[in-house]
Amino acid sequence: MHPAAPSSSAPLKAPPTASARQWELDMLRGLLLVLMTLTHMPTGFSLPLGQPFGFVSAAEGFVFLSAVMVGRVYGSQALRHGMPAMRASVFGRVQRLYLCQAGLLLLAFSLIAWLGVHNHQGGVTGLLEFYMDRPWTAVLAAGMLVYNPPLLDILPMYIVFMALTPWLLSHGHRRGWGLLLCASALLWLAEQWSAGAWLYGTLAGWSPVPYKDLGAFHWLAWQGLWMAGLWLGARRDPLPRLPGWLVAAAALYAMVMLAWRHNVGQDPMPGVAAVALLFDKWALGPLRVLNFSSLLILLLAAGPWLRRSLPRVTPLELMGRHSLAVFCAHVVVALFTLAFFGSTEVIRPWTTDAILLLGAFAALLTTALVLEERRQASGTRRGPKAAGGPTPPAATAHSPRH
């Protein structure tokens, strides 16, 4: 039986938590942003360098890690300051995320669309096909988070998951996570039989947006990743020690998937649709989930050793610390690259692609450096006590990406 929680209106007594930032998590987020940029930049490097650790992309890692951080930060805030304070903080974060999405949409629907047409770049016009066909409907639907073109389809999912988070955390703290996790697993399982497409077909007529333009990510499946991360981050007790047999099995599976990926390619078995479904990214196929779980188990088992042994890579830390802004910057750079240089179908010298990637990473690092300077300057103005205090929750829980 789960212990009852005190009233939401009164601050709850929380266990001690580390208020200082964990550099290794920031560095991991920075690495995921690098992998995401390699995937989304339309260069000849995107296919061979995509999914380097097996049949798992940076998107899974980023969504899961973001959920863990949200669970830690806002779960602790709810315990220390009460549910109303946590809800206000989360919804403030949701507003900022929505403004970021609105800014990216404004750029895509105006300057990027015009450049795509002017430069005859099919990569842009194809990406914004529904907008090009029905612009006013697209603008309204995008504002309602219904129309989500490629590269712009992760933040809407994140916004909705964040908006549901106060209720999930409140239920988890008061009544335990068992029912929530079971319901989440059932939703994921239903999506393996295309529950989302069935629901869309059943409600056909409610939306003028075609099913394919709702976004590549199947939310009924990806909520499972968010729920698992939220539960892990909100736990009040540390995880028990992982048994050796589980770590060994995870290592074996991860190695098989790694060898398979780099010997066959990102399509696990070309021409065999049934196998592709088991590894499907957008619906989080079961073998992909196992691949992600095996890597997660290895990271948890090796975490203390990695923390002691890994060198601190400052650029990755900075990008991870300011991950929402860096993520938005990577989308902007990818959109402009599509508008000026075309998609991956355009054959270019590898040196041109390398320069484009270097320019993209320079832009991301510059974004992080500027924001870090502002953060430090703000801390200096507040004085030593404020500058040395814990990071505010809204600044600690960063957003995901592909």
mmCIF file of C-alpha atoms in Angstrom:
data_model
loop_
_atom_site.group_PDB
_atom_site.id
_atom_site.type_symbol
_atom_site.label_atom_id
_atom_site.label_comp_id
_atom_site.label_asym_id
_atom_site.label_seq_id
_atom_site.Cartn_x
_atom_site.Cartn_y
_atom_site.Cartn_z
ATOM 1 C CA MET A 1 0.000 0.000 0.000
ATOM 2 C CA HIS A 2 1.275 3.450 -0.833
ATOM 3 C CA PRO A 3 1.583 6.003 1.965
ATOM 4 C CA ALA A 4 -0.991 8.745 1.960
ATOM 5 C CA ALA A 5 0.236 12.200 1.021
ATOM 6 C CA PRO A 6 -0.570 15.384 2.905
ATOM 7 C CA SER A 7 -2.920 18.015 1.576
ATOM 8 C CA SER A 8 -1.892 19.771 -1.632
ATOM 9 C CA SER A 9 -2.315 23.187 -0.069
ATOM 10 C CA ALA A 10 0.428 22.663 2.514
ATOM 11 C CA PRO A 11 4.128 22.202 1.856
ATOM 12 C CA LEU A 12 5.188 18.579 2.153
ATOM 13 C CA LYS A 13 8.335 17.339 3.760
ATOM 14 C CA ALA A 14 10.677 16.137 1.013
ATOM 15 C CA PRO A 15 13.722 13.960 1.297
ATOM 16 C CA PRO A 16 17.048 15.667 0.788
ATOM 17 C CA THR A 17 17.766 16.293 -2.893
ATOM 18 C CA ALA A 18 20.783 17.594 -4.725
ATOM 19 C CA SER A 19 20.083 21.186 -5.665
ATOM 20 C CA ALA A 20 23.268 21.550 -7.681
ATOM 21 C CA ARG A 21 23.193 20.722 -11.364
ATOM 22 C CA GLN A 22 24.455 17.298 -12.349
ATOM 23 C CA TRP A 23 27.061 17.959 -15.017
ATOM 24 C CA GLU A 24 26.848 14.436 -16.401
ATOM 25 C CA LEU A 25 23.149 14.863 -17.214
ATOM 26 C CA ASP A 26 23.815 18.190 -18.914
ATOM 27 C CA MET A 27 26.611 16.577 -20.902
ATOM 28 C CA LEU A 28 24.354 13.700 -21.929
ATOM 29 C CA ARG A 29 21.706 16.154 -23.111
ATOM 30 C CA GLY A 30 24.370 18.028 -25.054
ATOM 31 C CA LEU A 31 25.475 14.788 -26.719
ATOM 32 C CA LEU A 32 21.873 14.000 -27.646
ATOM 33 C CA LEU A 33 21.538 17.459 -29.207
ATOM 34 C CA VAL A 34 24.659 16.805 -31.285
ATOM 35 C CA LEU A 35 23.231 13.490 -32.509
ATOM 36 C CA MET A 36 19.913 15.172 -33.245
ATOM 37 C CA THR A 37 21.636 17.854 -35.294
ATOM 38 C CA LEU A 38 23.586 15.240 -37.260
ATOM 39 C CA THR A 39 20.257 13.557 -38.064
ATOM 40 C CA HIS A 40 18.259 16.651 -38.985
ATOM 41 C CA MET A 41 20.846 18.580 -40.941
ATOM 42 C CA PRO A 42 20.263 17.641 -44.606
ATOM 43 C CA THR A 43 23.777 16.387 -45.325
ATOM 44 C CA GLY A 44 25.325 13.176 -46.565
ATOM 45 C CA PHE A 45 26.363 12.411 -42.975
ATOM 46 C CA SER A 46 22.815 12.159 -41.594
ATOM 47 C CA LEU A 47 22.116 8.585 -42.717
ATOM 48 C CA PRO A 48 25.411 6.851 -41.798
ATOM 49 C CA LEU A 49 25.719 8.724 -38.472
ATOM 50 C CA GLY A 50 22.075 8.400 -37.471
ATOM 51 C CA GLN A 51 21.224 6.007 -34.620
ATOM 52 C CA PRO A 52 24.874 5.246 -33.829
ATOM 53 C CA PHE A 53 24.153 3.111 -30.731
ATOM 54 C CA GLY A 54 21.734 0.674 -32.328
ATOM 55 C CA PHE A 55 18.096 0.992 -33.333
ATOM 56 C CA VAL A 56 17.619 3.933 -30.979
ATOM 57 C CA SER A 57 17.606 7.619 -31.885
ATOM 58 C CA ALA A 58 18.443 10.739 -29.905
ATOM 59 C CA ALA A 59 14.713 11.503 -29.659
ATOM 60 C CA GLU A 60 14.022 8.600 -27.287
ATOM 61 C CA GLY A 61 16.899 9.577 -25.049
ATOM 62 C CA PHE A 62 15.969 13.228 -24.988
ATOM 63 C CA VAL A 63 12.274 12.708 -24.238
ATOM 64 C CA PHE A 64 13.050 10.175 -21.507
ATOM 65 C CA LEU A 65 15.801 12.274 -19.908
ATOM 66 C CA SER A 66 13.598 15.371 -20.005
ATOM 67 C CA ALA A 67 10.829 13.448 -18.247
ATOM 68 C CA VAL A 68 13.289 12.255 -15.591
ATOM 69 C CA MET A 69 14.409 15.832 -14.925
ATOM 70 C CA VAL A 70 10.818 17.090 -14.854
ATOM 71 C CA GLY A 71 9.900 14.379 -12.361
ATOM 72 C CA ARG A 72 12.890 15.205 -10.151
ATOM 73 C CA VAL A 73 12.532 18.975 -10.215
ATOM 74 C CA TYR A 74 8.773 19.435 -10.096
ATOM 75 C CA GLY A 75 8.186 16.367 -7.943
ATOM 76 C CA SER A 76 10.590 17.775 -5.363
ATOM 77 C CA GLN A 77 8.966 21.197 -5.657
ATOM 78 C CA ALA A 78 5.534 19.686 -5.004
ATOM 79 C CA LEU A 79 6.825 17.934 -1.888
ATOM 80 C CA ARG A 80 8.585 21.002 -0.567
ATOM 81 C CA HIS A 81 6.208 23.821 -1.510
ATOM 82 C CA GLY A 82 2.891 22.146 -2.271
ATOM 83 C CA MET A 83 0.971 21.119 -5.356
ATOM 84 C CA PRO A 84 -0.329 24.612 -6.247
ATOM 85 C CA ALA A 85 3.224 25.978 -6.457
ATOM 86 C CA MET A 86 4.279 23.029 -8.602
ATOM 87 C CA ARG A 87 1.318 23.465 -10.956
ATOM 88 C CA ALA A 88 2.032 27.172 -11.381
ATOM 89 C CA SER A 89 5.669 26.445 -12.177
ATOM 90 C CA VAL A 90 4.812 23.721 -14.696
ATOM 91 C CA PHE A 91 2.251 25.849 -16.507
ATOM 92 C CA GLY A 92 4.757 28.692 -16.669
ATOM 93 C CA ARG A 93 7.097 26.256 -18.389
ATOM 94 C CA VAL A 94 4.311 25.171 -20.750
ATOM 95 C CA GLN A 95 3.741 28.789 -21.756
ATOM 96 C CA ARG A 96 7.424 29.235 -22.589
ATOM 97 C CA LEU A 97 7.437 26.036 -24.629
ATOM 98 C CA TYR A 98 4.367 27.172 -26.538
ATOM 99 C CA LEU A 99 5.971 30.538 -27.314
ATOM 100 C CA CYS A 100 9.046 28.714 -28.645
ATOM 101 C CA GLN A 101 6.834 26.567 -30.882
ATOM 102 C CA ALA A 102 4.919 29.631 -32.078
ATOM 103 C CA GLY A 103 8.182 31.372 -32.966
ATOM 104 C CA LEU A 104 9.422 28.366 -34.950
ATOM 105 C CA LEU A 105 6.094 28.105 -36.782
ATOM 106 C CA LEU A 106 6.141 31.816 -37.622
ATOM 107 C CA LEU A 107 9.610 31.466 -39.110
ATOM 108 C CA ALA A 108 8.676 28.324 -41.062
ATOM 109 C CA PHE A 109 5.402 29.726 -42.430
ATOM 110 C CA SER A 110 6.933 33.030 -43.516
ATOM 111 C CA LEU A 111 10.607 33.347 -44.410
ATOM 112 C CA ILE A 112 11.417 29.637 -44.794
ATOM 113 C CA ALA A 113 8.349 28.993 -46.959
ATOM 114 C CA TRP A 114 9.170 31.999 -49.153
ATOM 115 C CA LEU A 115 12.811 30.924 -49.533
ATOM 116 C CA GLY A 116 11.735 27.381 -50.393
ATOM 117 C CA VAL A 117 9.479 28.594 -53.187
ATOM 118 C CA HIS A 118 11.940 31.249 -54.390
ATOM 119 C CA ASN A 119 14.878 28.826 -54.458
ATOM 120 C CA HIS A 120 12.803 25.922 -55.805
ATOM 121 C CA GLN A 121 13.770 23.723 -52.874
ATOM 122 C CA GLY A 122 11.521 20.680 -52.746
ATOM 123 C CA GLY A 123 12.797 19.795 -49.281
ATOM 124 C CA VAL A 124 11.036 22.869 -47.860
ATOM 125 C CA THR A 125 7.910 22.794 -50.003
ATOM 126 C CA GLY A 126 7.505 19.085 -49.253
ATOM 127 C CA LEU A 127 7.991 19.667 -45.529
ATOM 128 C CA LEU A 128 5.312 22.399 -45.595
ATOM 129 C CA GLU A 129 3.057 20.726 -48.161
ATOM 130 C CA PHE A 130 -0.183 21.080 -46.181
ATOM 131 C CA TYR A 131 0.617 24.707 -45.361
ATOM 132 C CA MET A 132 1.309 25.443 -49.027
ATOM 133 C CA ASP A 133 -2.036 23.884 -49.966
ATOM 134 C CA ARG A 134 -4.223 25.348 -47.198
ATOM 135 C CA PRO A 135 -2.284 28.116 -45.442
ATOM 136 C CA TRP A 136 -4.981 29.589 -43.181
ATOM 137 C CA THR A 137 -6.226 26.182 -42.058
ATOM 138 C CA ALA A 138 -2.619 25.161 -41.396
ATOM 139 C CA VAL A 139 -1.892 28.256 -39.322
ATOM 140 C CA LEU A 140 -5.002 27.759 -37.164
ATOM 141 C CA ALA A 141 -4.389 24.016 -36.765
ATOM 142 C CA ALA A 142 -0.720 24.533 -35.931
ATOM 143 C CA GLY A 143 -1.667 27.070 -33.265
ATOM 144 C CA MET A 144 -3.917 24.400 -31.749
ATOM 145 C CA LEU A 145 -1.027 21.862 -31.895
ATOM 146 C CA VAL A 146 -2.933 19.731 -34.398
ATOM 147 C CA TYR A 147 -0.898 20.373 -37.556
ATOM 148 C CA ASN A 148 2.732 19.500 -36.858
ATOM 149 C CA PRO A 149 5.081 19.465 -39.873
ATOM 150 C CA PRO A 150 8.387 17.550 -39.743
ATOM 151 C CA LEU A 151 11.115 19.113 -37.546
ATOM 152 C CA LEU A 152 8.333 21.013 -35.757
ATOM 153 C CA ASP A 153 6.463 18.021 -34.355
ATOM 154 C CA ILE A 154 8.296 17.290 -31.108
ATOM 155 C CA LEU A 155 7.568 20.411 -29.064
ATOM 156 C CA PRO A 156 3.758 20.016 -29.427
ATOM 157 C CA MET A 157 4.015 16.517 -27.966
ATOM 158 C CA TYR A 158 6.249 17.806 -25.192
ATOM 159 C CA ILE A 159 3.854 20.675 -24.438
ATOM 160 C CA VAL A 160 0.907 18.302 -24.040
ATOM 161 C CA PHE A 161 2.891 15.891 -21.866
ATOM 162 C CA MET A 162 4.078 18.787 -19.691
ATOM 163 C CA ALA A 163 0.524 20.101 -19.354
ATOM 164 C CA LEU A 164 -0.577 16.684 -18.040
ATOM 165 C CA THR A 165 2.403 16.387 -15.689
ATOM 166 C CA PRO A 166 0.916 18.190 -12.619
ATOM 167 C CA TRP A 167 -1.992 15.754 -12.538
ATOM 168 C CA LEU A 168 0.317 12.771 -13.069
ATOM 169 C CA LEU A 169 2.708 13.862 -10.315
ATOM 170 C CA SER A 170 -0.150 14.596 -7.932
ATOM 171 C CA HIS A 171 -1.711 11.179 -8.544
ATOM 172 C CA GLY A 172 1.652 9.448 -8.296
ATOM 173 C CA HIS A 173 2.549 11.091 -4.987
ATOM 174 C CA ARG A 174 -0.857 10.448 -3.430
ATOM 175 C CA ARG A 175 -1.927 7.068 -4.739
ATOM 176 C CA GLY A 176 1.209 5.541 -6.189
ATOM 177 C CA TRP A 177 2.333 4.979 -9.750
ATOM 178 C CA GLY A 178 1.111 1.435 -10.325
ATOM 179 C CA LEU A 179 -2.198 2.293 -11.995
ATOM 180 C CA LEU A 180 -0.657 5.078 -14.075
ATOM 181 C CA LEU A 181 2.147 2.857 -15.352
ATOM 182 C CA CYS A 182 -0.271 0.033 -16.206
ATOM 183 C CA ALA A 183 -2.562 2.420 -18.111
ATOM 184 C CA SER A 184 0.454 3.873 -19.914
ATOM 185 C CA ALA A 185 1.654 0.403 -20.931
ATOM 186 C CA LEU A 186 -1.800 -0.454 -22.268
ATOM 187 C CA LEU A 187 -1.879 2.726 -24.362
ATOM 188 C CA TRP A 188 1.548 1.890 -25.792
ATOM 189 C CA LEU A 189 0.386 -1.637 -26.563
ATOM 190 C CA ALA A 190 -2.779 -0.339 -28.252
ATOM 191 C CA GLU A 191 -0.668 1.899 -30.494
ATOM 192 C CA GLN A 192 1.219 -1.155 -31.718
ATOM 193 C CA TRP A 193 -2.096 -2.069 -33.372
ATOM 194 C CA SER A 194 -2.529 1.488 -34.737
ATOM 195 C CA ALA A 195 -4.981 2.720 -32.117
ATOM 196 C CA GLY A 196 -4.162 6.324 -32.995
ATOM 197 C CA ALA A 197 -4.994 5.831 -36.681
ATOM 198 C CA TRP A 198 -8.198 3.998 -35.719
ATOM 199 C CA LEU A 199 -9.192 6.823 -33.398
ATOM 200 C CA TYR A 200 -8.504 9.371 -36.117
ATOM 201 C CA GLY A 201 -10.608 7.386 -38.589
ATOM 202 C CA THR A 202 -13.431 7.034 -36.067
ATOM 203 C CA LEU A 203 -13.457 10.780 -35.490
ATOM 204 C CA ALA A 204 -12.912 11.621 -39.163
ATOM 205 C CA GLY A 205 -14.397 15.008 -39.921
ATOM 206 C CA TRP A 206 -13.342 16.628 -36.672
ATOM 207 C CA SER A 207 -10.139 17.858 -38.257
ATOM 208 C CA PRO A 208 -9.310 18.995 -41.803
ATOM 209 C CA VAL A 209 -5.682 18.000 -41.197
ATOM 210 C CA PRO A 210 -4.675 14.655 -42.779
ATOM 211 C CA TYR A 211 -3.458 11.991 -40.380
ATOM 212 C CA LYS A 212 0.103 12.126 -41.727
ATOM 213 C CA ASP A 213 0.278 15.860 -40.961
ATOM 214 C CA LEU A 214 -0.596 15.440 -37.290
ATOM 215 C CA GLY A 215 3.096 14.694 -36.756
ATOM 216 C CA ALA A 216 5.403 11.726 -37.137
ATOM 217 C CA PHE A 217 5.400 10.831 -33.434
ATOM 218 C CA HIS A 218 2.531 8.624 -32.286
ATOM 219 C CA TRP A 219 1.664 10.202 -28.964
ATOM 220 C CA LEU A 220 -0.116 7.126 -27.579
ATOM 221 C CA ALA A 221 3.198 5.260 -27.796
ATOM 222 C CA TRP A 222 5.558 8.047 -26.744
ATOM 223 C CA GLN A 223 3.556 8.840 -23.614
ATOM 224 C CA GLY A 224 4.925 5.532 -22.302
ATOM 225 C CA LEU A 225 8.468 6.850 -22.535
ATOM 226 C CA TRP A 226 7.444 10.082 -20.798
ATOM 227 C CA MET A 227 5.566 8.241 -18.060
ATOM 228 C CA ALA A 228 8.492 5.917 -17.336
ATOM 229 C CA GLY A 229 10.904 8.842 -17.106
ATOM 230 C CA LEU A 230 8.524 10.848 -14.920
ATOM 231 C CA TRP A 231 8.120 7.929 -12.530
ATOM 232 C CA LEU A 232 11.869 7.360 -12.352
ATOM 233 C CA GLY A 233 12.570 11.044 -11.701
ATOM 234 C CA ALA A 234 9.841 11.405 -9.072
ATOM 235 C CA ARG A 235 10.899 8.355 -7.018
ATOM 236 C CA ARG A 236 11.609 9.226 -3.392
ATOM 237 C CA ASP A 237 13.829 6.184 -2.881
ATOM 238 C CA PRO A 238 16.922 5.272 -4.909
ATOM 239 C CA LEU A 239 16.645 2.439 -7.394
ATOM 240 C CA PRO A 240 17.662 -0.963 -6.039
ATOM 241 C CA ARG A 241 20.920 -2.442 -7.252
ATOM 242 C CA LEU A 242 20.453 -4.046 -10.658
ATOM 243 C CA PRO A 243 21.071 -7.823 -10.646
ATOM 244 C CA GLY A 244 24.089 -9.025 -12.590
ATOM 245 C CA TRP A 245 22.063 -11.298 -14.878
ATOM 246 C CA LEU A 246 19.938 -8.336 -15.996
ATOM 247 C CA VAL A 247 22.999 -6.198 -16.780
ATOM 248 C CA ALA A 248 24.583 -9.115 -18.679
ATOM 249 C CA ALA A 249 21.411 -9.699 -20.714
ATOM 250 C CA ALA A 250 21.156 -5.973 -21.482
ATOM 251 C CA ALA A 251 24.798 -5.868 -22.589
ATOM 252 C CA LEU A 252 24.300 -8.866 -24.900
ATOM 253 C CA TYR A 253 21.151 -7.425 -26.473
ATOM 254 C CA ALA A 254 22.720 -3.976 -26.892
ATOM 255 C CA MET A 255 25.786 -5.476 -28.609
ATOM 256 C CA VAL A 256 23.644 -7.548 -30.988
ATOM 257 C CA MET A 257 21.569 -4.477 -31.911
ATOM 258 C CA LEU A 258 24.719 -2.370 -32.367
ATOM 259 C CA ALA A 259 26.300 -4.926 -34.696
ATOM 260 C CA TRP A 260 23.020 -5.379 -36.587
ATOM 261 C CA ARG A 261 22.553 -1.640 -37.072
ATOM 262 C CA HIS A 262 26.056 -1.039 -38.432
ATOM 263 C CA ASN A 263 26.092 -4.094 -40.674
ATOM 264 C CA VAL A 264 22.629 -3.709 -42.189
ATOM 265 C CA GLY A 265 21.787 -0.014 -41.850
ATOM 266 C CA GLN A 266 18.927 1.843 -40.199
ATOM 267 C CA ASP A 267 16.348 -0.407 -41.868
ATOM 268 C CA PRO A 268 16.768 -3.627 -39.844
ATOM 269 C CA MET A 269 15.558 -5.922 -42.618
ATOM 270 C CA PRO A 270 14.981 -4.108 -45.930
ATOM 271 C CA GLY A 271 11.786 -5.135 -47.650
ATOM 272 C CA VAL A 272 10.296 -6.945 -44.636
ATOM 273 C CA ALA A 273 7.592 -4.661 -43.261
ATOM 274 C CA ALA A 274 6.767 -6.883 -40.270
ATOM 275 C CA VAL A 275 10.310 -6.570 -38.915
ATOM 276 C CA ALA A 276 10.335 -2.811 -39.570
ATOM 277 C CA LEU A 277 7.221 -2.486 -37.377
ATOM 278 C CA LEU A 278 9.006 -4.174 -34.484
ATOM 279 C CA PHE A 279 11.718 -1.500 -34.675
ATOM 280 C CA ASP A 280 9.448 1.378 -35.705
ATOM 281 C CA LYS A 281 10.580 4.716 -34.314
ATOM 282 C CA TRP A 282 7.310 6.625 -34.524
ATOM 283 C CA ALA A 283 5.222 3.975 -32.746
ATOM 284 C CA LEU A 284 8.118 2.813 -30.527
ATOM 285 C CA GLY A 285 8.076 -0.798 -31.683
ATOM 286 C CA PRO A 286 8.753 -3.459 -29.015
ATOM 287 C CA LEU A 287 12.275 -4.376 -30.175
ATOM 288 C CA ARG A 288 13.191 -0.675 -30.243
ATOM 289 C CA VAL A 289 11.888 -0.307 -26.693
ATOM 290 C CA LEU A 290 14.018 -3.292 -25.654
ATOM 291 C CA ASN A 291 17.038 -1.717 -27.345
ATOM 292 C CA PHE A 292 16.461 1.548 -25.482
ATOM 293 C CA SER A 293 15.871 -0.310 -22.208
ATOM 294 C CA SER A 294 19.094 -2.283 -22.598
ATOM 295 C CA LEU A 295 21.106 0.918 -23.064
ATOM 296 C CA LEU A 296 19.349 2.518 -20.093
ATOM 297 C CA ILE A 297 20.162 -0.472 -17.861
ATOM 298 C CA LEU A 298 23.832 -0.278 -18.889
ATOM 299 C CA LEU A 299 23.934 3.457 -18.165
ATOM 300 C CA LEU A 300 22.343 2.969 -14.739
ATOM 301 C CA ALA A 301 24.718 0.142 -13.888
ATOM 302 C CA ALA A 302 27.819 2.009 -15.064
ATOM 303 C CA GLY A 303 26.670 5.425 -13.852
ATOM 304 C CA PRO A 304 28.966 5.793 -10.801
ATOM 305 C CA TRP A 305 32.014 4.606 -12.769
ATOM 306 C CA LEU A 306 31.197 6.890 -15.708
ATOM 307 C CA ARG A 307 30.808 9.879 -13.388
ATOM 308 C CA ARG A 308 34.275 9.245 -11.942
ATOM 309 C CA SER A 309 35.978 8.422 -15.234
ATOM 310 C CA LEU A 310 34.411 10.585 -17.921
ATOM 311 C CA PRO A 311 36.184 13.832 -18.825
ATOM 312 C CA ARG A 312 33.965 16.896 -18.587
ATOM 313 C CA VAL A 313 33.313 18.262 -22.078
ATOM 314 C CA THR A 314 32.354 21.883 -21.466
ATOM 315 C CA PRO A 315 30.702 22.561 -24.870
ATOM 316 C CA LEU A 316 28.373 19.590 -24.378
ATOM 317 C CA GLU A 317 27.590 20.685 -20.825
ATOM 318 C CA LEU A 318 26.722 24.200 -21.962
ATOM 319 C CA MET A 319 24.457 22.975 -24.742
ATOM 320 C CA GLY A 320 22.731 20.566 -22.366
ATOM 321 C CA ARG A 321 22.277 23.265 -19.727
ATOM 322 C CA HIS A 322 20.448 25.459 -22.235
ATOM 323 C CA SER A 323 18.845 22.620 -24.147
ATOM 324 C CA LEU A 324 15.525 24.278 -25.033
ATOM 325 C CA ALA A 325 17.193 27.254 -26.708
ATOM 326 C CA VAL A 326 19.814 25.053 -28.361
ATOM 327 C CA PHE A 327 17.128 22.714 -29.632
ATOM 328 C CA CYS A 328 15.228 25.625 -31.163
ATOM 329 C CA ALA A 329 18.483 26.905 -32.691
ATOM 330 C CA HIS A 330 19.150 23.508 -34.291
ATOM 331 C CA VAL A 331 15.682 23.538 -35.896
ATOM 332 C CA VAL A 332 16.278 27.060 -37.245
ATOM 333 C CA VAL A 333 19.666 26.085 -38.702
ATOM 334 C CA ALA A 334 18.210 22.931 -40.292
ATOM 335 C CA LEU A 335 15.336 24.905 -41.852
ATOM 336 C CA PHE A 336 17.658 27.513 -43.359
ATOM 337 C CA THR A 337 19.947 24.779 -44.652
ATOM 338 C CA LEU A 338 16.989 23.132 -46.376
ATOM 339 C CA ALA A 339 15.912 26.467 -47.844
ATOM 340 C CA PHE A 340 19.342 27.322 -49.294
ATOM 341 C CA PHE A 341 21.100 24.000 -49.915
ATOM 342 C CA GLY A 342 18.282 21.496 -50.367
ATOM 343 C CA SER A 343 17.570 18.113 -48.830
ATOM 344 C CA THR A 344 19.771 15.039 -48.512
ATOM 345 C CA GLU A 345 18.738 14.085 -52.056
ATOM 346 C CA VAL A 346 20.900 16.927 -53.401
ATOM 347 C CA ILE A 347 24.383 15.618 -54.169
ATOM 348 C CA ARG A 348 27.052 17.912 -52.735
ATOM 349 C CA PRO A 349 30.793 17.516 -52.081
ATOM 350 C CA TRP A 350 31.421 16.022 -48.658
ATOM 351 C CA THR A 351 33.495 19.085 -47.811
ATOM 352 C CA THR A 352 30.418 21.305 -48.287
ATOM 353 C CA ASP A 353 28.395 19.085 -45.978
ATOM 354 C CA ALA A 354 31.194 19.108 -43.405
ATOM 355 C CA ILE A 355 31.297 22.923 -43.477
ATOM 356 C CA LEU A 356 27.514 23.054 -43.066
ATOM 357 C CA LEU A 357 27.731 20.802 -40.006
ATOM 358 C CA LEU A 358 30.583 22.808 -38.485
ATOM 359 C CA GLY A 359 28.563 25.974 -39.006
ATOM 360 C CA ALA A 360 25.540 24.377 -37.361
ATOM 361 C CA PHE A 361 27.508 23.290 -34.292
ATOM 362 C CA ALA A 362 29.115 26.729 -34.068
ATOM 363 C CA ALA A 363 25.636 28.289 -34.030
ATOM 364 C CA LEU A 364 24.445 25.926 -31.284
ATOM 365 C CA LEU A 365 27.498 26.531 -29.125
ATOM 366 C CA THR A 366 27.237 30.291 -29.620
ATOM 367 C CA THR A 367 23.603 30.168 -28.494
ATOM 368 C CA ALA A 368 24.614 28.276 -25.347
ATOM 369 C CA LEU A 369 27.540 30.620 -24.621
ATOM 370 C CA VAL A 370 25.392 33.744 -24.947
ATOM 371 C CA LEU A 371 22.754 32.339 -22.614
ATOM 372 C CA GLU A 372 25.387 31.184 -20.131
ATOM 373 C CA GLU A 373 26.933 34.653 -20.030
ATOM 374 C CA ARG A 374 23.508 36.148 -19.394
ATOM 375 C CA ARG A 375 22.846 33.622 -16.638
ATOM 376 C CA GLN A 376 26.120 34.373 -14.921
ATOM 377 C CA ALA A 377 25.614 38.126 -15.283
ATOM 378 C CA SER A 378 22.140 37.796 -13.785
ATOM 379 C CA GLY A 379 23.560 35.784 -10.882
ATOM 380 C CA THR A 380 26.228 38.426 -10.274
ATOM 381 C CA ARG A 381 23.634 41.208 -10.182
ATOM 382 C CA ARG A 382 21.562 39.262 -7.629
ATOM 383 C CA GLY A 383 24.570 38.952 -5.385
ATOM 384 C CA PRO A 384 26.684 36.082 -4.057
ATOM 385 C CA LYS A 385 23.899 34.484 -2.052
ATOM 386 C CA ALA A 386 21.488 34.304 -4.969
ATOM 387 C CA ALA A 387 24.199 33.301 -7.395
ATOM 388 C CA GLY A 388 25.254 30.408 -5.205
ATOM 389 C CA GLY A 389 21.748 29.142 -4.517
ATOM 390 C CA PRO A 390 20.000 26.237 -6.151
ATOM 391 C CA THR A 391 18.962 26.456 -9.759
ATOM 392 C CA PRO A 392 15.281 27.437 -10.100
ATOM 393 C CA PRO A 393 13.080 24.543 -11.178
ATOM 394 C CA ALA A 394 12.027 26.174 -14.446
ATOM 395 C CA ALA A 395 15.653 26.521 -15.458
ATOM 396 C CA THR A 396 16.573 22.993 -14.540
ATOM 397 C CA ALA A 397 13.968 20.991 -16.446
ATOM 398 C CA HIS A 398 14.830 21.362 -20.096
ATOM 399 C CA SER A 399 12.942 20.339 -23.182
ATOM 400 C CA PRO A 400 13.364 17.307 -25.433
ATOM 401 C CA ARG A 401 14.052 16.841 -29.320
ATOM 402 C CA HIS A 402 14.355 14.402 -32.120
#
